[in-house]
Coordinates of C-alpha atoms in Angstrom, one line a residue:
M251 CA 9.1 18.6 -9.5
R252 CA 12.6 19.7 -10.3
K253 CA 15.3 17.3 -9.4
R254 CA 17.0 19.5 -6.8
F255 CA 16.5 17.4 -3.8
L256 CA 18.7 15.9 -1.1
V257 CA 18.5 12.3 -0.2
L258 CA 19.1 12.3 3.5
G259 CA 21.3 9.6 4.7
L260 CA 21.6 7.6 1.5
L261 CA 24.6 5.8 2.8
S262 CA 23.5 2.2 2.2
P263 CA 20.1 2.6 0.6
V264 CA 17.8 -0.3 1.3
F265 CA 14.2 0.0 0.2
S266 CA 11.4 -0.9 2.5
F267 CA 7.9 -1.7 1.4
S268 CA 4.7 -2.9 2.9
Q269 CA 2.6 -5.7 1.8
S270 CA -0.2 -7.3 3.8
P271 CA 0.6 -10.9 4.6
L272 CA -1.7 -13.9 4.7
P273 CA -2.7 -15.4 8.1
A274 CA 0.2 -17.4 9.4
S275 CA -0.5 -20.9 8.1
R276 CA 0.8 -23.4 5.7
S277 CA -2.2 -23.2 3.3
A278 CA -2.0 -21.8 -0.2
Q279 CA -5.2 -20.0 -1.1
A280 CA -7.2 -19.8 -4.3
F281 CA -10.3 -17.6 -4.9
V282 CA -12.8 -16.5 -7.4
E283 CA -14.9 -13.3 -7.0
A284 CA -17.7 -11.6 -9.0
G285 CA -19.4 -8.3 -8.5
G286 CA -20.0 -4.9 -9.9
Y287 CA -20.1 -1.1 -9.3
A288 CA -22.7 1.6 -9.8
A289 CA -22.5 5.4 -9.4
S290 CA -24.9 8.3 -9.9
G291 CA -22.5 10.8 -11.3
G292 CA -20.7 8.8 -14.0
Q293 CA -17.5 8.7 -11.9
T294 CA -16.7 6.2 -9.2
P295 CA -16.6 7.9 -5.8
F296 CA -13.1 8.6 -4.4
W297 CA -13.0 6.0 -1.6
L298 CA -14.3 3.2 -3.8
R299 CA -11.2 3.5 -6.1
A300 CA -8.5 5.1 -3.9
N301 CA -5.8 2.8 -2.5
Q302 CA -7.2 -0.2 -4.4
Y303 CA -4.0 -1.0 -6.3
G304 CA -5.4 0.4 -9.5
I305 CA -8.1 -2.3 -10.1
V306 CA -11.2 -0.1 -9.7
P307 CA -11.8 2.1 -12.8
L308 CA -12.7 5.8 -12.8
K309 CA -15.9 5.0 -14.7
P310 CA -17.9 2.4 -12.6
A311 CA -17.6 -1.1 -14.1
P312 CA -21.1 -2.7 -14.2
G313 CA -19.4 -6.0 -13.6
F314 CA -16.1 -7.6 -12.8
V315 CA -14.6 -11.1 -12.3
R316 CA -11.3 -11.8 -10.6
G317 CA -9.4 -14.8 -9.5
G318 CA -6.1 -15.6 -7.9
V319 CA -3.9 -17.9 -6.0
V320 CA -1.2 -17.3 -3.4
I321 CA 1.4 -19.8 -2.3
P322 CA 2.9 -18.5 1.0
Y323 CA 6.1 -19.6 2.8
R324 CA 5.7 -22.7 4.9
T325 CA 5.4 -20.8 8.1
A326 CA 4.7 -23.9 10.2
R327 CA 8.2 -25.1 9.5
K328 CA 11.0 -22.7 10.4
R329 CA 12.8 -23.2 7.1
Q330 CA 15.8 -21.1 6.3
L331 CA 15.3 -21.7 2.6
D332 CA 11.8 -21.5 1.1
W333 CA 9.8 -20.1 -1.8
G334 CA 6.4 -18.8 -2.6
A335 CA 4.4 -17.2 -5.4
G336 CA 1.2 -15.3 -6.1
A337 CA -1.1 -14.3 -9.0
D338 CA -4.2 -12.1 -9.2
V339 CA -6.2 -11.3 -12.4
V340 CA -9.1 -8.8 -12.7
A341 CA -11.5 -8.4 -15.6
N342 CA -13.6 -5.2 -15.5
A343 CA -16.5 -4.8 -17.9
R344 CA -16.4 -1.6 -19.9
P345 CA -19.3 0.8 -19.0
G346 CA -21.7 1.5 -21.8
L347 CA -20.0 -0.9 -24.2
I348 CA -22.1 -4.0 -24.5
G349 CA -20.2 -6.9 -26.0
A350 CA -16.9 -5.2 -25.7
A351 CA -13.9 -7.1 -24.4
P352 CA -13.3 -6.4 -20.7
T353 CA -10.3 -4.6 -19.4
I354 CA -7.8 -7.1 -18.0
L355 CA -5.5 -6.1 -15.1
I356 CA -2.9 -8.1 -13.3
P357 CA -2.2 -6.5 -9.9
E358 CA -0.1 -9.4 -8.7
L359 CA 2.1 -11.9 -10.4
Y360 CA 5.4 -12.8 -8.6
V361 CA 7.7 -15.4 -7.3
K362 CA 9.7 -15.1 -4.1
A363 CA 12.4 -16.9 -2.1
R364 CA 13.9 -16.5 1.3
L365 CA 17.1 -17.4 3.0
G366 CA 16.8 -16.6 6.7
L367 CA 15.8 -13.0 7.0
L368 CA 16.7 -12.2 3.4
E369 CA 14.1 -12.3 0.7
I370 CA 14.2 -11.7 -3.1
Y371 CA 11.2 -11.5 -5.3
A372 CA 10.5 -10.7 -8.9
G373 CA 7.2 -9.4 -10.5
R374 CA 4.3 -7.4 -9.3
R375 CA 3.3 -7.4 -5.6
R376 CA 1.0 -5.1 -3.5
E377 CA 3.1 -2.8 -1.4
I378 CA 2.9 0.3 0.8
V379 CA 6.0 2.3 1.7
G380 CA 6.5 4.3 4.9
L381 CA 5.7 4.3 8.6
T382 CA 1.9 4.4 8.6
D383 CA -1.2 2.6 9.4
S384 CA -1.8 0.5 6.3
T385 CA -5.4 -0.7 7.2
L386 CA -7.3 2.6 7.5
S387 CA -4.8 5.3 6.4
S388 CA -5.6 7.8 3.7
G389 CA -2.4 6.6 2.1
S390 CA 1.4 6.8 2.7
Y391 CA 2.9 9.8 1.1
A392 CA 5.3 8.2 -1.4
W393 CA 3.8 4.8 -2.1
S394 CA 0.2 4.3 -1.0
G395 CA -1.1 1.3 -2.9
N396 CA -3.2 3.6 -5.0
A397 CA -1.8 2.6 -8.4
L398 CA -1.3 -0.7 -10.1
P399 CA 2.0 -2.3 -8.7
I400 CA 5.1 -1.7 -10.8
P401 CA 7.0 -4.8 -11.9
K402 CA 10.4 -5.0 -10.2
I403 CA 13.1 -7.2 -8.6
Q404 CA 13.7 -6.6 -4.9
L405 CA 16.1 -7.8 -2.3
A406 CA 15.0 -7.1 1.3
L407 CA 15.4 -7.9 5.0
R408 CA 12.0 -9.5 5.8
E409 CA 12.0 -8.6 9.5
Y410 CA 13.9 -6.4 11.8
A411 CA 17.4 -7.8 12.2
P412 CA 19.1 -7.2 15.5
I413 CA 22.4 -5.2 15.4
P414 CA 25.2 -7.2 17.0
L415 CA 26.3 -6.2 20.5
T416 CA 23.0 -4.4 21.2
N417 CA 21.2 -7.3 22.9
G418 CA 18.3 -6.9 20.4
I419 CA 17.6 -3.3 21.5
L420 CA 18.6 -1.9 18.1
S421 CA 17.5 -3.5 14.9
V422 CA 17.2 -2.6 11.2
R423 CA 15.3 -3.6 8.1
G424 CA 15.2 -2.4 4.6
S425 CA 15.3 -3.3 0.9
F426 CA 16.6 -2.4 -2.5
S427 CA 14.9 -2.7 -5.8
H428 CA 14.9 -2.0 -9.5
G429 CA 11.7 -1.7 -11.6
W430 CA 10.3 -0.8 -15.0
F431 CA 7.8 1.8 -16.1
P432 CA 5.8 1.0 -19.2
T433 CA 5.9 2.3 -22.8
G434 CA 3.3 4.6 -24.2
G435 CA 3.8 7.4 -21.8
F436 CA 5.5 10.8 -22.2
I437 CA 8.8 9.1 -21.4
N438 CA 9.1 5.5 -22.7
N439 CA 10.9 2.6 -21.0
S440 CA 12.1 4.6 -17.9
F441 CA 13.3 2.8 -14.8
L442 CA 12.4 2.8 -11.1
H443 CA 14.8 2.8 -8.3
Q444 CA 13.6 2.3 -4.7
S445 CA 15.5 2.0 -1.5
S446 CA 14.9 2.5 2.2
L447 CA 16.4 1.9 5.6
Y448 CA 14.5 1.8 8.9
G449 CA 15.6 1.3 12.4
R450 CA 13.8 0.3 15.7
V451 CA 14.8 1.1 19.2
G452 CA 13.3 -1.4 21.6
K453 CA 12.8 -5.1 21.6
K454 CA 9.8 -6.7 20.0
T455 CA 8.4 -7.6 23.4
W456 CA 8.9 -4.1 25.0
P457 CA 5.7 -2.0 25.7
V458 CA 7.3 1.0 24.0
R459 CA 9.3 1.1 20.7
F460 CA 10.6 3.9 18.5
Y461 CA 11.0 3.8 14.8
A462 CA 12.8 6.1 12.3
G463 CA 14.1 5.9 8.7
F464 CA 13.7 7.0 5.2
N465 CA 12.5 5.8 1.8
H466 CA 13.7 7.0 -1.6
Q467 CA 12.0 6.6 -5.0
A468 CA 13.5 7.7 -8.3
Q469 CA 12.3 7.5 -11.9
W470 CA 15.2 7.7 -14.4
G471 CA 16.3 6.8 -17.9
G472 CA 14.0 6.4 -20.8
Q473 CA 13.5 7.9 -24.3
T474 CA 11.4 10.7 -25.7
D475 CA 11.1 13.0 -28.7
R476 CA 8.8 15.4 -27.0
L477 CA 11.2 17.6 -25.1
P478 CA 13.6 20.4 -26.3
S479 CA 17.4 20.0 -26.1
S480 CA 17.6 22.2 -23.0
I481 CA 15.6 19.5 -21.2
V482 CA 17.1 16.3 -22.8
E483 CA 20.2 15.8 -25.0
N484 CA 21.6 12.7 -26.7
G485 CA 18.8 12.4 -29.3
G486 CA 16.0 12.3 -26.7
K487 CA 17.7 9.5 -24.6
L488 CA 17.8 10.4 -20.9
P489 CA 21.0 9.3 -19.0
S490 CA 20.8 5.6 -18.4
S491 CA 24.4 4.2 -18.1
F492 CA 25.6 2.2 -15.1
K493 CA 27.5 5.3 -13.9
D494 CA 24.2 7.3 -14.1
Y495 CA 22.5 4.5 -12.1
I496 CA 25.0 4.9 -9.3
D497 CA 24.3 8.7 -9.3
V498 CA 20.6 7.9 -9.1
V499 CA 21.0 5.5 -6.2
L500 CA 23.2 8.0 -4.2
G501 CA 21.2 11.0 -5.2
S502 CA 24.3 12.7 -6.5
S503 CA 24.0 16.2 -8.0
L504 CA 25.7 17.0 -11.3
G505 CA 25.7 20.7 -10.5
Y506 CA 28.9 20.4 -8.5
R507 CA 30.9 18.7 -11.2
S508 CA 33.0 20.5 -13.9
N509 CA 33.6 17.6 -16.2
V510 CA 30.0 16.8 -17.3
D511 CA 29.6 15.9 -21.0
P512 CA 27.1 18.4 -22.5
T513 CA 26.4 16.0 -25.4
R514 CA 25.0 13.4 -23.0
Y515 CA 23.6 15.6 -20.2
S516 CA 21.2 18.5 -20.9
E517 CA 21.4 21.8 -19.1
F518 CA 18.5 20.6 -17.0
D519 CA 20.5 17.5 -15.9
R520 CA 23.7 19.4 -15.4
T521 CA 22.1 21.8 -12.9
N522 CA 20.1 19.2 -11.1
R523 CA 20.2 15.4 -10.6
I524 CA 19.5 12.6 -12.9
G525 CA 15.9 11.5 -12.7
N526 CA 12.7 12.4 -10.7
H527 CA 13.4 11.8 -7.0
L528 CA 11.0 11.9 -4.0
G529 CA 10.4 10.2 -0.7
S530 CA 9.8 10.7 3.0
V531 CA 11.8 10.7 6.3
D532 CA 9.7 9.0 8.9
V533 CA 9.5 8.7 12.7
A534 CA 7.0 6.8 14.9
I535 CA 6.3 5.5 18.3
D536 CA 4.3 2.4 19.4
F537 CA 3.2 1.8 22.9
Q538 CA 0.5 0.1 25.1
V539 CA -2.0 1.7 27.4
S540 CA -4.1 -0.9 29.2
Q541 CA -5.9 -2.9 26.5
L542 CA -5.2 -0.2 23.9
S543 CA -2.3 -0.2 21.4
V544 CA -1.3 3.3 20.3
F545 CA 0.8 4.1 17.3
A546 CA 1.8 7.6 16.3
Y547 CA 3.7 8.5 13.1
R548 CA 5.0 11.4 11.1
Q549 CA 6.2 11.4 7.4
S550 CA 8.2 14.4 6.4
V551 CA 8.3 14.8 2.6
Y552 CA 11.0 15.7 0.2
E553 CA 11.2 16.2 -3.6
D554 CA 13.7 19.1 -4.0
G555 CA 16.1 20.7 -1.5
S556 CA 13.4 22.2 0.8
L557 CA 13.6 19.6 3.5
Y558 CA 17.4 19.9 3.7
Y559 CA 17.0 23.7 4.2
F560 CA 14.1 23.1 6.6
T561 CA 11.8 25.3 4.5
N562 CA 9.0 22.8 4.1
L563 CA 8.9 21.3 7.6
T564 CA 5.1 21.9 7.9
D565 CA 4.5 19.5 5.0
G566 CA 3.9 15.9 5.8
L567 CA 1.6 13.2 7.0
H568 CA 0.7 13.1 10.7
G569 CA -1.2 10.1 12.0
L570 CA -2.5 8.4 15.2
R571 CA -3.9 4.8 15.3
I572 CA -5.6 3.5 18.4
R573 CA -6.5 -0.2 18.5
N574 CA -8.7 -2.0 21.0
Q575 CA -7.1 -5.3 21.6
Q576 CA -10.1 -6.7 23.5
P577 CA -13.2 -5.6 21.7
S578 CA -16.7 -6.7 22.8
R579 CA -18.2 -9.8 21.4
Q580 CA -21.7 -8.3 21.4
G581 CA -23.3 -5.3 19.7
I582 CA -21.2 -2.8 17.8
A583 CA -17.5 -2.7 18.8
L584 CA -14.7 -0.5 17.4
T585 CA -11.4 -2.3 16.9
D586 CA -9.4 0.5 15.2
V587 CA -9.5 4.3 15.0
V588 CA -7.1 6.2 12.7
L589 CA -6.8 10.0 12.7
E590 CA -4.6 11.7 10.0
Y591 CA -3.7 15.2 8.8
L592 CA -1.9 15.7 5.5
N593 CA -0.4 19.1 4.7
T594 CA 1.4 19.9 1.4
L595 CA 0.8 23.6 1.2
S596 CA 4.4 24.9 1.8
Q597 CA 6.6 23.1 -0.8
G598 CA 9.4 25.5 0.4
G599 CA 7.5 28.6 -0.4
N600 CA 6.6 30.4 -3.6
I601 CA 10.2 31.5 -4.4
F602 CA 13.0 29.5 -6.1
I603 CA 16.5 30.9 -6.4
P604 CA 19.1 28.4 -7.6
G605 CA 22.0 27.9 -5.2
S606 CA 20.2 29.5 -2.2
A607 CA 18.1 28.3 0.6
L608 CA 15.0 29.7 -1.2
R609 CA 14.3 26.5 -3.1
G610 CA 10.6 26.6 -3.1
R611 CA 7.8 25.6 -5.5
D612 CA 8.7 22.0 -5.2
N613 CA 5.6 21.1 -7.2
Y614 CA 5.0 17.7 -5.6
F615 CA 4.4 14.8 -8.0
N616 CA 5.0 16.9 -11.2
H617 CA 8.3 17.0 -13.1
Q618 CA 9.6 18.9 -16.1
Q619 CA 11.2 15.8 -17.8
Y620 CA 9.0 13.0 -16.6
A621 CA 5.8 14.9 -17.5
D622 CA 3.5 12.0 -16.5
G623 CA 4.5 12.8 -13.0
W624 CA 4.6 10.4 -10.1
S625 CA 2.1 8.1 -11.6
Y626 CA 1.8 4.6 -13.1
R627 CA -0.7 4.1 -15.9
G628 CA -2.4 7.3 -15.1
Q629 CA -2.9 6.8 -11.4
T630 CA -1.1 8.5 -8.5
I631 CA 1.6 6.2 -6.9
G632 CA 1.7 8.3 -3.7
T633 CA -1.1 9.8 -1.6
P634 CA -4.4 9.8 -3.4
F635 CA -5.0 13.3 -2.0
I636 CA -2.8 14.5 -4.9
P637 CA -5.0 13.4 -7.8
P638 CA -4.5 13.2 -11.6
A639 CA -6.0 16.3 -13.3
N640 CA -8.5 14.3 -15.3
T641 CA -10.3 13.1 -12.1
T642 CA -11.1 16.7 -11.0
R643 CA -13.5 19.4 -12.1
Y644 CA -10.6 21.8 -12.9
P645 CA -8.6 22.2 -16.1
Q646 CA -5.2 20.5 -16.4
G647 CA -3.2 23.7 -16.0
V648 CA 0.5 24.1 -16.8
D649 CA 1.6 20.6 -15.6
R650 CA 0.7 17.4 -17.4
F651 CA -0.1 15.2 -14.4
T652 CA -1.7 16.9 -11.4
N653 CA -3.4 20.2 -11.1
N654 CA -3.7 20.0 -7.3
N655 CA -0.7 19.3 -5.1
R656 CA -1.2 22.0 -2.4
V657 CA -3.6 20.2 -0.1
Q658 CA -4.8 20.2 3.5
G659 CA -6.5 16.8 4.2
Y660 CA -8.2 15.6 7.3
H661 CA -9.0 11.9 7.5
V662 CA -10.8 9.5 9.9
G663 CA -10.8 5.7 9.5
L664 CA -12.8 3.3 11.7
S665 CA -13.1 -0.5 11.7
G666 CA -15.0 -2.8 13.9
Q667 CA -17.5 -5.6 14.1
I668 CA -21.3 -6.0 14.6
G669 CA -21.9 -9.0 16.7
S670 CA -19.5 -11.9 16.2
V671 CA -19.6 -12.3 12.4
V672 CA -20.2 -9.0 10.6
T673 CA -17.3 -6.6 10.1
F674 CA -17.3 -3.0 8.9
Q675 CA -14.9 -0.3 7.9
T676 CA -15.4 3.4 7.1
R677 CA -13.2 6.2 5.7
L678 CA -14.2 9.8 6.0
S679 CA -12.1 12.6 4.5
Y680 CA -12.3 16.4 4.2
S681 CA -9.8 18.4 2.2
R682 CA -9.1 22.0 1.2
N683 CA -7.4 22.1 -2.2
Y684 CA -5.4 25.1 -3.5
G685 CA -4.2 23.8 -6.9
T686 CA -0.5 24.4 -7.6
Y687 CA 1.7 27.5 -7.4
S688 CA 1.7 27.8 -11.1
S689 CA -2.1 27.1 -11.5
P690 CA -3.8 28.1 -8.2
I691 CA -7.4 27.3 -7.3
D692 CA -8.9 30.4 -5.8
P693 CA -11.0 30.2 -3.7
D694 CA -9.9 26.8 -2.6
A695 CA -11.9 23.8 -3.5
R696 CA -13.4 22.0 -0.5
Q697 CA -14.2 18.3 -0.7
F698 CA -15.8 15.6 1.4
S699 CA -15.4 12.0 0.5
G700 CA -16.7 9.0 2.5
G701 CA -17.2 5.3 2.3
I702 CA -18.4 2.4 4.3
W703 CA -17.8 -1.4 3.7
V704 CA -19.7 -4.2 5.4
G705 CA -18.8 -7.9 5.0
A706 CA -20.2 -11.2 6.3
P707 CA -19.9 -14.9 5.4
L708 CA -22.8 -16.4 3.4
S709 CA -21.5 -19.9 4.0
V710 CA -18.5 -20.6 6.1
R711 CA -18.7 -24.3 5.2
H712 CA -18.5 -23.6 1.5
G713 CA -16.2 -20.6 1.6
L714 CA -18.7 -18.0 0.4
N715 CA -18.6 -14.4 1.5
L716 CA -20.5 -11.2 0.7
T717 CA -19.3 -7.6 0.8
A718 CA -21.3 -4.5 0.1
S719 CA -20.1 -0.8 0.1
V720 CA -21.5 2.7 -0.3
A721 CA -19.5 5.9 -1.0
I722 CA -20.1 9.5 -1.7
D723 CA -18.3 12.5 -3.1
K724 CA -19.6 15.9 -2.2
G725 CA -17.8 19.2 -2.8
N726 CA -16.0 21.2 -5.5
L727 CA -13.0 19.1 -6.4
Y728 CA -14.6 16.0 -7.8
P729 CA -17.9 15.6 -9.6
E730 CA -20.6 14.9 -7.0
S731 CA -21.4 11.2 -7.0
V732 CA -23.0 8.4 -4.9
G733 CA -22.1 4.9 -5.6
G734 CA -21.6 1.4 -4.3
S735 CA -20.4 -2.1 -4.9
L736 CA -21.5 -5.6 -4.3
S737 CA -19.4 -8.8 -4.6
I738 CA -19.4 -12.5 -3.7
R739 CA -16.3 -14.5 -3.2
K740 CA -15.5 -18.2 -2.9
T741 CA -12.2 -19.3 -1.4
W742 CA -10.3 -22.6 -1.3
F743 CA -7.3 -23.7 0.7
H744 CA -4.5 -26.0 -0.1
D745 CA -2.2 -27.4 2.6
R746 CA 1.4 -27.5 1.2
D747 CA 2.5 -29.8 3.9
H748 CA -0.3 -32.3 4.2
L749 CA -2.9 -32.2 1.5
K750 CA -0.6 -33.3 -1.4
G751 CA -2.2 -31.1 -4.1
R752 CA -5.9 -31.1 -2.9
F753 CA -7.8 -27.8 -2.6
V754 CA -10.5 -28.0 0.1
T755 CA -13.1 -25.8 1.8
V756 CA -14.1 -25.8 5.4
D757 CA -16.2 -28.7 6.5
S758 CA -17.3 -27.3 9.9
I759 CA -16.8 -24.3 12.0
S760 CA -18.0 -23.1 15.4
T761 CA -19.4 -19.6 16.1
P762 CA -16.9 -17.4 14.3
R763 CA -15.6 -14.2 15.7
P764 CA -13.5 -11.6 13.7
K765 CA -10.2 -10.5 15.1
P766 CA -9.4 -6.7 15.4
L767 CA -8.1 -5.4 12.1
P768 CA -4.3 -5.4 12.4
V769 CA -2.2 -2.4 11.3
K770 CA 0.8 -3.1 9.3
L771 CA 3.5 -0.5 9.4
A772 CA 4.7 0.0 5.9
V773 CA 8.1 -0.7 4.8
I774 CA 9.5 -4.2 4.6
P775 CA 8.1 -7.6 3.8
V776 CA 6.9 -9.7 6.7
A777 CA 5.7 -13.2 6.0
K778 CA 4.0 -13.7 9.4
P779 CA 1.5 -11.7 11.4
V780 CA 2.9 -9.2 13.8
S781 CA 1.4 -7.5 16.8
Q782 CA 3.4 -4.3 16.3
P783 CA 3.8 -1.8 13.5
A784 CA 6.2 -3.0 10.9
V785 CA 8.0 -1.1 8.2
S786 CA 6.6 -2.4 4.9
K787 CA 5.2 -5.9 4.5
P788 CA 4.4 -8.0 1.5
V789 CA 0.8 -8.5 0.5
T790 CA 1.0 -12.2 0.0
K791 CA -2.7 -12.6 0.0
P792 CA -4.5 -12.5 -3.3
A793 CA -6.7 -9.5 -2.4
P794 CA -5.7 -6.1 -1.1
I795 CA -9.0 -5.4 0.7
V796 CA -9.7 -5.8 4.4
Q797 CA -9.8 -9.5 5.2
A798 CA -11.9 -10.4 8.2
T799 CA -12.1 -14.0 9.0
A800 CA -13.5 -16.0 11.8
K801 CA -11.9 -17.8 14.7
V802 CA -11.9 -21.5 14.3
P803 CA -11.4 -23.9 17.2
T804 CA -8.4 -26.1 17.0
P805 CA -8.3 -29.6 18.5
A806 CA -7.1 -28.2 21.8
G807 CA -10.1 -25.8 21.9
K808 CA -8.0 -22.7 21.3
A809 CA -8.9 -20.1 18.8
V810 CA -6.8 -19.4 15.7
P811 CA -6.9 -15.6 15.3
A812 CA -7.8 -14.2 11.9
R813 CA -5.9 -11.5 10.0
S814 CA -7.1 -8.5 8.1
E815 CA -6.0 -6.5 5.1
N816 CA -5.2 -2.9 4.4
S817 CA -8.0 -1.9 2.1
P818 CA -11.8 -1.7 2.2
L819 CA -13.8 -4.9 2.8
R820 CA -14.9 -6.9 -0.1
A821 CA -16.2 -10.4 -0.4
R822 CA -12.9 -11.9 -1.2
D823 CA -11.6 -10.7 2.1
F824 CA -13.2 -13.4 4.2
P825 CA -11.1 -16.4 3.4
V826 CA -12.3 -19.8 4.4
I827 CA -10.4 -21.3 7.3
N828 CA -8.6 -24.6 6.4
P829 CA -9.4 -27.2 9.0
K830 CA -6.4 -29.0 10.1
T831 CA -8.2 -31.7 12.2
S832 CA -10.2 -34.7 11.2
Q833 CA -13.7 -35.5 12.6
P834 CA -13.8 -37.7 15.7
K835 CA -14.4 -41.4 15.2
P836 CA -17.9 -42.7 16.1
G837 CA -18.2 -43.2 19.8
Q838 CA -15.3 -40.9 20.6
P839 CA -16.0 -37.6 22.5
K840 CA -15.5 -34.3 20.6
P841 CA -12.7 -32.0 21.8
G842 CA -13.7 -30.3 25.0
Q843 CA -16.4 -32.9 25.9
P844 CA -16.1 -35.1 29.1
K845 CA -15.4 -38.8 28.6
V846 CA -18.2 -41.1 29.5
A847 CA -17.5 -44.5 31.1
P848 CA -18.6 -47.4 28.9
R849 CA -21.5 -49.5 30.0
R850 CA -20.6 -53.0 31.3

């Protein structure tokens, strides 16, 4: 991607992101999980590894072990000032290398603090950016949860903040962050800038609400000795001063300036912008129809100037989520249905003329300076429908990162329950892939990828849960493969307010019933469950996969609803419920039972 883009409305950039929160409780959570993968084609099927935050390897790992802990905010106490933290470590066995050291990954390691609606965090944390369904979506365009999280420092509005004098009808949320890309790539030690700003029209309690906003990602700075002087000056050091940072944040173009130093800025920089910029401009609506919740969204993409000139308006992610808020307790019941269509064919057309409206060939996720493209440790940061070249059957082509960014993708996501305990989720995708403008695939490669995940508790009392999955790749883009996974997870809880350091498991539970999988609208951290789409929320839970828990009776006989995650089901996604009541004393009736008069 060339750097000729326009950041629309970067007036006060505030990044928004999405992370999937824990159930609203005071309990910290610790877990240990073990399992493995298998595949027939030597490559893990697409939907077993896509949107898994980079922890599932391309070659199926015969075994893995992971463990983690999350300390959430004390949601039971409305504290203005509070803190939390999280850690998650994964060890994947290397296929075919008996006795070899496993690959160690750390998808989460962070600390956070809040003051009212403001939150700051440092480290790695699972996120999704953009207005989208984060449970069953094919992936948000700019930041989908497909790659390992990038370490950063972020300041954000945790929830929608009402704008004064609007009586709560207008509200905003957003965030602003600075991150670090790793060494060892084409460009070493480059930086990440993220910002976004989203607004909502309608109160939280209204049956209809409208959303709109944008997100902005930029990769900038760094050092390389692999580019000519026409692409990078200053001894291979890309612009990285504080003044350059301000230009990156504002998306300022150097092409309109006459006093640019040619010894610091290459011809490429002087005719474009500093860094690799991309993002989306989003709109959405959320409304209720009887017992159904409907959420429709559209993400319009930008990388160069095509969106400003309205020449790539057909490109974007279109989605519809329908949620059944009162699913049946018996048989097979659907809780969520997601339909999506992704189009990236236009890219402003096949013609690029500098200084004109014909600014096509945007070449999504590729870049002339940052040749590793929009990726982190070899994995796509944005939609997984634009894959790294080494995962496809086709040669790399002219560009270093992806050989296929002109895509039409159709996606269906379903989630539900079987009876009152077993939960399931499925993702089915069909795509037509046309390569890039510089390296077209002709005829187009057609690809079907599908996966299904089923999870159930082995022992609620002891916090043991089992998850199994099966997936398939059939078509011309990826090697044909059938694979699956199996894992077992044990979970403990720790009550920050009452247990004084003890981790416990559940001692008793009544007939459990999963709650409909909630959709979390990407873009800003939310520490408590929400019943409406939200722009980005922090994944404060140790696992990014769908979490389906049971309902546990409280002393009053009411049910505590469970939460769910935004990725396929796995054993770790059925956390044990932390009982907050003690057993009745001998001779006392249990909650809900009638009192019996004593004998005289």
